[in-house]
Amino acid sequence: MKPSDIVKSFRIKTGHKFRLDDLSPSETLGFDIDKDEVKDLLASGVKRLRDLQEKLYADGQRSILIVLQAMDAAGKDSTIEHVMSGVNPQGCEVTSFKVPSPEELKHDFLWRTTVALPPRGHIGIFNRSYYEEVLVARVHPDVLAKQNLPPELVTKDIWKERFEDIRAFERHLVRNGTVILKFFLHLSKEEQRKRFLERIEDPDKHWKFSAGDIAERARWDEYMAAYDSMIRHTATKEAPWHVIPADNKWFSRLAVAATIVERLEGLDLSFPVLAPDMREAMMVAGRSLLEEGTPVASSKRKARKANGGLAESRADRQADSNDQAMVNYRYW
Ligand code: ATP
Ligand code: MG
């Protein structure tokens, strides 16, 4: 099995009949590989991603929005760290969405994420997202209360309406050149227990511990119901969800990397070709730069050779290739 085969196993394009319970958080699709092989596979995926990102940036037409949702300790942060480790930071922004500020609460629920959307040519990663508005806001009624919405707008239909608005928002983004990849890192309650205990037992991980995480864990079933409903209502062909088994970190990283690579490859990205006038201007610049440099390099080379015939240095090779380039330029 190749990493690309992983992708289709976890892609949810339609919420119809979706049930989170049908997917196991410890699934590894029979991948039986050792640590070094995982490292190699991930490294080649990361390298591929870097090449694709360079083209995405140069092409400057599309943007990639990666949405990451998960329960605490599912590995959102480390997935971002590993999978995006090779990409050029100039073309990639990570935004983490926490409890909204008073300023953010004064706006509609899509406002703060809208201003953080990636521009064309960029990859934007949302570490949590507007989906919290149908997750934590659904599990905790006081979160919704703080939004100070006109009471007549807060009806039993509010979640259905939010799903509708999110679908419309994502469709709008897709129609404007954004590619959306949504990931839910699907962790089991037992694996979360183990990871929390590891944090408590290891002083170097104490900083990751938060008492609030334990309170959210107590609402596990409500969260799972909210996630289930969210995926059922917002998995679409243009903006599918990827439900990634997250009990094995190596597997979830591989699956996320494979999904992003596969999607970017499907875009058939290529470096832009210069318009004829721009190309001509570049050739003129190239000729004049070569003329500027070659006499110095050649004279240095002659002086060196006269000085005892030293072995060819990098400068000599450069001078030779400059000479060759001059020949090529003259032919154009
Ligand atoms: P980590 O724990 O790894 O630092 P995190 O994403 O869990 O990452 P925290 O600061 O622990 O970061 O938690 C952010 C909290 O903000 C979560 O409990 C989340 O539910 C909450 N949050 C995010 N968006 C909203 C929102 N729109 N309304 C209310 N709460 C939100
Ligand atoms: Mg947290």
mmCIF file with all atom_site columns, C-alpha atoms in Angstrom, residues 113-227:
data_model
loop_
_atom_site.group_PDB
_atom_site.id
_atom_site.type_symbol
_atom_site.label_atom_id
_atom_site.label_alt_id
_atom_site.label_comp_id
_atom_site.label_asym_id
_atom_site.label_entity_id
_atom_site.label_seq_id
_atom_site.pdbx_PDB_ins_code
_atom_site.Cartn_x
_atom_site.Cartn_y
_atom_site.Cartn_z
_atom_site.occupancy
_atom_site.B_iso_or_equiv
_atom_site.pdbx_formal_charge
_atom_site.auth_seq_id
_atom_site.auth_comp_id
_atom_site.auth_asym_id
_atom_site.auth_atom_id
_atom_site.pdbx_PDB_model_num
ATOM 1   C CA . THR A 1 113 ? -11.466 33.385 10.685 1.00 0.00 ? 113 THR A CA 1
ATOM 2   C CA . THR A 1 114 ? -12.246 35.301 7.494  1.00 0.00 ? 114 THR A CA 1
ATOM 3   C CA . VAL A 1 115 ? -9.570  37.883 8.188  1.00 0.00 ? 115 VAL A CA 1
ATOM 4   C CA . ALA A 1 116 ? -7.050  35.080 8.715  1.00 0.00 ? 116 ALA A CA 1
ATOM 5   C CA . LEU A 1 117 ? -7.744  33.295 5.408  1.00 0.00 ? 117 LEU A CA 1
ATOM 6   C CA . PRO A 1 118 ? -4.655  32.570 3.291  1.00 0.00 ? 118 PRO A CA 1
ATOM 7   C CA . PRO A 1 119 ? -3.990  34.840 0.300  1.00 0.00 ? 119 PRO A CA 1
ATOM 8   C CA . ARG A 1 120 ? -3.437  33.333 -3.159 1.00 0.00 ? 120 ARG A CA 1
ATOM 9   C CA . GLY A 1 121 ? -0.237  31.316 -3.349 1.00 0.00 ? 121 GLY A CA 1
ATOM 10  C CA . HIS A 1 122 ? -0.270  30.589 0.380  1.00 0.00 ? 122 HIS A CA 1
ATOM 11  C CA . ILE A 1 123 ? -1.131  27.680 2.618  1.00 0.00 ? 123 ILE A CA 1
ATOM 12  C CA . GLY A 1 124 ? -3.145  28.711 5.670  1.00 0.00 ? 124 GLY A CA 1
ATOM 13  C CA . ILE A 1 125 ? -3.544  26.329 8.574  1.00 0.00 ? 125 ILE A CA 1
ATOM 14  C CA . PHE A 1 126 ? -6.376  26.820 11.028 1.00 0.00 ? 126 PHE A CA 1
ATOM 15  C CA . ASN A 1 127 ? -5.529  25.175 14.341 1.00 0.00 ? 127 ASN A CA 1
ATOM 16  C CA . ARG A 1 128 ? -9.203  25.000 15.434 1.00 0.00 ? 128 ARG A CA 1
ATOM 17  C CA . SER A 1 129 ? -11.531 27.120 13.375 1.00 0.00 ? 129 SER A CA 1
ATOM 18  C CA . TYR A 1 130 ? -15.069 28.391 12.823 1.00 0.00 ? 130 TYR A CA 1
ATOM 19  C CA . TYR A 1 131 ? -16.093 24.775 13.449 1.00 0.00 ? 131 TYR A CA 1
ATOM 20  C CA . GLU A 1 132 ? -15.725 25.488 17.183 1.00 0.00 ? 132 GLU A CA 1
ATOM 21  C CA . GLU A 1 133 ? -18.974 27.388 16.674 1.00 0.00 ? 133 GLU A CA 1
ATOM 22  C CA . VAL A 1 134 ? -20.828 24.098 16.236 1.00 0.00 ? 134 VAL A CA 1
ATOM 23  C CA . LEU A 1 135 ? -18.690 22.162 18.734 1.00 0.00 ? 135 LEU A CA 1
ATOM 24  C CA . VAL A 1 136 ? -17.746 23.949 21.954 1.00 0.00 ? 136 VAL A CA 1
ATOM 25  C CA . ALA A 1 137 ? -20.627 26.391 21.397 1.00 0.00 ? 137 ALA A CA 1
ATOM 26  C CA . ARG A 1 138 ? -23.021 23.468 21.144 1.00 0.00 ? 138 ARG A CA 1
ATOM 27  C CA . VAL A 1 139 ? -21.643 21.578 24.131 1.00 0.00 ? 139 VAL A CA 1
ATOM 28  C CA . HIS A 1 140 ? -21.537 24.698 26.365 1.00 0.00 ? 140 HIS A CA 1
ATOM 29  C CA . PRO A 1 141 ? -24.691 26.859 26.161 1.00 0.00 ? 141 PRO A CA 1
ATOM 30  C CA . ASP A 1 142 ? -22.901 29.753 27.923 1.00 0.00 ? 142 ASP A CA 1
ATOM 31  C CA . VAL A 1 143 ? -20.512 30.069 24.935 1.00 0.00 ? 143 VAL A CA 1
ATOM 32  C CA . LEU A 1 144 ? -23.471 30.878 22.718 1.00 0.00 ? 144 LEU A CA 1
ATOM 33  C CA . ALA A 1 145 ? -24.991 33.157 25.360 1.00 0.00 ? 145 ALA A CA 1
ATOM 34  C CA . LYS A 1 146 ? -21.801 35.291 25.389 1.00 0.00 ? 146 LYS A CA 1
ATOM 35  C CA . GLN A 1 147 ? -22.284 36.082 21.702 1.00 0.00 ? 147 GLN A CA 1
ATOM 36  C CA . ASN A 1 148 ? -25.110 38.451 22.562 1.00 0.00 ? 148 ASN A CA 1
ATOM 37  C CA . LEU A 1 149 ? -27.221 37.479 19.564 1.00 0.00 ? 149 LEU A CA 1
ATOM 38  C CA . PRO A 1 150 ? -30.755 38.936 19.280 1.00 0.00 ? 150 PRO A CA 1
ATOM 39  C CA . PRO A 1 151 ? -32.911 36.387 21.167 1.00 0.00 ? 151 PRO A CA 1
ATOM 40  C CA . GLU A 1 152 ? -35.304 35.877 18.264 1.00 0.00 ? 152 GLU A CA 1
ATOM 41  C CA . LEU A 1 153 ? -32.360 34.534 16.215 1.00 0.00 ? 153 LEU A CA 1
ATOM 42  C CA . VAL A 1 154 ? -31.438 31.894 18.735 1.00 0.00 ? 154 VAL A CA 1
ATOM 43  C CA . THR A 1 155 ? -33.938 29.159 17.965 1.00 0.00 ? 155 THR A CA 1
ATOM 44  C CA . LYS A 1 156 ? -33.790 25.375 17.899 1.00 0.00 ? 156 LYS A CA 1
ATOM 45  C CA . ASP A 1 157 ? -32.646 25.712 14.279 1.00 0.00 ? 157 ASP A CA 1
ATOM 46  C CA . ILE A 1 158 ? -29.459 27.573 15.118 1.00 0.00 ? 158 ILE A CA 1
ATOM 47  C CA . TRP A 1 159 ? -27.101 24.619 14.489 1.00 0.00 ? 159 TRP A CA 1
ATOM 48  C CA . LYS A 1 160 ? -28.800 23.721 11.249 1.00 0.00 ? 160 LYS A CA 1
ATOM 49  C CA . GLU A 1 161 ? -28.461 27.363 10.198 1.00 0.00 ? 161 GLU A CA 1
ATOM 50  C CA . ARG A 1 162 ? -24.794 27.480 11.163 1.00 0.00 ? 162 ARG A CA 1
ATOM 51  C CA . PHE A 1 163 ? -24.092 24.340 9.128  1.00 0.00 ? 163 PHE A CA 1
ATOM 52  C CA . GLU A 1 164 ? -25.879 25.940 6.196  1.00 0.00 ? 164 GLU A CA 1
ATOM 53  C CA . ASP A 1 165 ? -23.834 29.140 6.571  1.00 0.00 ? 165 ASP A CA 1
ATOM 54  C CA . ILE A 1 166 ? -20.562 27.213 6.860  1.00 0.00 ? 166 ILE A CA 1
ATOM 55  C CA . ARG A 1 167 ? -21.351 25.198 3.732  1.00 0.00 ? 167 ARG A CA 1
ATOM 56  C CA . ALA A 1 168 ? -22.181 28.388 1.849  1.00 0.00 ? 168 ALA A CA 1
ATOM 57  C CA . PHE A 1 169 ? -19.025 30.105 3.133  1.00 0.00 ? 169 PHE A CA 1
ATOM 58  C CA . GLU A 1 170 ? -16.832 27.213 2.044  1.00 0.00 ? 170 GLU A CA 1
ATOM 59  C CA . ARG A 1 171 ? -18.511 27.015 -1.343 1.00 0.00 ? 171 ARG A CA 1
ATOM 60  C CA . HIS A 1 172 ? -17.840 30.714 -1.773 1.00 0.00 ? 172 HIS A CA 1
ATOM 61  C CA . LEU A 1 173 ? -14.164 30.209 -0.922 1.00 0.00 ? 173 LEU A CA 1
ATOM 62  C CA . VAL A 1 174 ? -13.849 27.283 -3.322 1.00 0.00 ? 174 VAL A CA 1
ATOM 63  C CA . ARG A 1 175 ? -15.472 29.328 -6.083 1.00 0.00 ? 175 ARG A CA 1
ATOM 64  C CA . ASN A 1 176 ? -12.833 31.979 -5.493 1.00 0.00 ? 176 ASN A CA 1
ATOM 65  C CA . GLY A 1 177 ? -9.829  29.711 -5.808 1.00 0.00 ? 177 GLY A CA 1
ATOM 66  C CA . THR A 1 178 ? -9.385  28.324 -2.301 1.00 0.00 ? 178 THR A CA 1
ATOM 67  C CA . VAL A 1 179 ? -8.785  24.615 -1.894 1.00 0.00 ? 179 VAL A CA 1
ATOM 68  C CA . ILE A 1 180 ? -10.161 23.434 1.442  1.00 0.00 ? 180 ILE A CA 1
ATOM 69  C CA . LEU A 1 181 ? -8.848  20.407 3.312  1.00 0.00 ? 181 LEU A CA 1
ATOM 70  C CA . LYS A 1 182 ? -10.564 19.648 6.592  1.00 0.00 ? 182 LYS A CA 1
ATOM 71  C CA . PHE A 1 183 ? -9.120  17.184 9.090  1.00 0.00 ? 183 PHE A CA 1
ATOM 72  C CA . PHE A 1 184 ? -10.628 15.715 12.191 1.00 0.00 ? 184 PHE A CA 1
ATOM 73  C CA . LEU A 1 185 ? -7.949  13.882 14.183 1.00 0.00 ? 185 LEU A CA 1
ATOM 74  C CA . HIS A 1 186 ? -10.000 11.064 15.612 1.00 0.00 ? 186 HIS A CA 1
ATOM 75  C CA . LEU A 1 187 ? -8.604  10.064 19.016 1.00 0.00 ? 187 LEU A CA 1
ATOM 76  C CA . SER A 1 188 ? -10.044 7.478  21.401 1.00 0.00 ? 188 SER A CA 1
ATOM 77  C CA . LYS A 1 189 ? -10.962 8.424  24.938 1.00 0.00 ? 189 LYS A CA 1
ATOM 78  C CA . GLU A 1 190 ? -8.543  5.807  26.263 1.00 0.00 ? 190 GLU A CA 1
ATOM 79  C CA . GLU A 1 191 ? -5.616  7.172  24.217 1.00 0.00 ? 191 GLU A CA 1
ATOM 80  C CA . GLN A 1 192 ? -6.413  10.683 25.454 1.00 0.00 ? 192 GLN A CA 1
ATOM 81  C CA . ARG A 1 193 ? -6.280  9.343  29.036 1.00 0.00 ? 193 ARG A CA 1
ATOM 82  C CA . LYS A 1 194 ? -2.803  7.902  28.369 1.00 0.00 ? 194 LYS A CA 1
ATOM 83  C CA . ARG A 1 195 ? -1.524  11.107 26.796 1.00 0.00 ? 195 ARG A CA 1
ATOM 84  C CA . PHE A 1 196 ? -2.847  13.262 29.646 1.00 0.00 ? 196 PHE A CA 1
ATOM 85  C CA . LEU A 1 197 ? -1.136  10.922 32.135 1.00 0.00 ? 197 LEU A CA 1
ATOM 86  C CA . GLU A 1 198 ? 2.131   11.208 30.181 1.00 0.00 ? 198 GLU A CA 1
ATOM 87  C CA . ARG A 1 199 ? 1.885   14.984 30.498 1.00 0.00 ? 199 ARG A CA 1
ATOM 88  C CA . ILE A 1 200 ? 1.351   14.716 34.231 1.00 0.00 ? 200 ILE A CA 1
ATOM 89  C CA . GLU A 1 201 ? 4.215   12.253 34.703 1.00 0.00 ? 201 GLU A CA 1
ATOM 90  C CA . ASP A 1 202 ? 6.789   14.117 32.616 1.00 0.00 ? 202 ASP A CA 1
ATOM 91  C CA . PRO A 1 203 ? 7.921   17.495 34.036 1.00 0.00 ? 203 PRO A CA 1
ATOM 92  C CA . ASP A 1 204 ? 8.921   18.613 30.521 1.00 0.00 ? 204 ASP A CA 1
ATOM 93  C CA . LYS A 1 205 ? 5.315   18.205 29.451 1.00 0.00 ? 205 LYS A CA 1
ATOM 94  C CA . HIS A 1 206 ? 3.682   19.903 32.440 1.00 0.00 ? 206 HIS A CA 1
ATOM 95  C CA . TRP A 1 207 ? 3.296   23.108 30.458 1.00 0.00 ? 207 TRP A CA 1
ATOM 96  C CA . LYS A 1 208 ? 0.911   21.271 28.146 1.00 0.00 ? 208 LYS A CA 1
ATOM 97  C CA . PHE A 1 209 ? -1.404  20.305 30.993 1.00 0.00 ? 209 PHE A CA 1
ATOM 98  C CA . SER A 1 210 ? -4.549  22.319 31.469 1.00 0.00 ? 210 SER A CA 1
ATOM 99  C CA . ALA A 1 211 ? -7.242  21.638 34.056 1.00 0.00 ? 211 ALA A CA 1
ATOM 100 C CA . GLY A 1 212 ? -9.733  22.835 31.441 1.00 0.00 ? 212 GLY A CA 1
ATOM 101 C CA . ASP A 1 213 ? -8.829  19.848 29.268 1.00 0.00 ? 213 ASP A CA 1
ATOM 102 C CA . ILE A 1 214 ? -10.047 17.489 31.998 1.00 0.00 ? 214 ILE A CA 1
ATOM 103 C CA . ALA A 1 215 ? -13.341 19.395 32.192 1.00 0.00 ? 215 ALA A CA 1
ATOM 104 C CA . GLU A 1 216 ? -13.805 19.017 28.414 1.00 0.00 ? 216 GLU A CA 1
ATOM 105 C CA . ARG A 1 217 ? -12.944 15.327 28.641 1.00 0.00 ? 217 ARG A CA 1
ATOM 106 C CA . ALA A 1 218 ? -15.859 14.912 31.042 1.00 0.00 ? 218 ALA A CA 1
ATOM 107 C CA . ARG A 1 219 ? -18.089 16.000 28.155 1.00 0.00 ? 219 ARG A CA 1
ATOM 108 C CA . TRP A 1 220 ? -16.569 13.446 25.778 1.00 0.00 ? 220 TRP A CA 1
ATOM 109 C CA . ASP A 1 221 ? -19.846 11.925 24.560 1.00 0.00 ? 221 ASP A CA 1
ATOM 110 C CA . GLU A 1 222 ? -21.402 15.317 23.919 1.00 0.00 ? 222 GLU A CA 1
ATOM 111 C CA . TYR A 1 223 ? -18.350 16.340 21.907 1.00 0.00 ? 223 TYR A CA 1
ATOM 112 C CA . MET A 1 224 ? -18.461 13.137 19.879 1.00 0.00 ? 224 MET A CA 1
ATOM 113 C CA . ALA A 1 225 ? -22.139 13.737 19.129 1.00 0.00 ? 225 ALA A CA 1
ATOM 114 C CA . ALA A 1 226 ? -21.300 17.312 18.065 1.00 0.00 ? 226 ALA A CA 1
ATOM 115 C CA . TYR A 1 227 ? -18.435 16.127 15.832 1.00 0.00 ? 227 TYR A CA 1
#
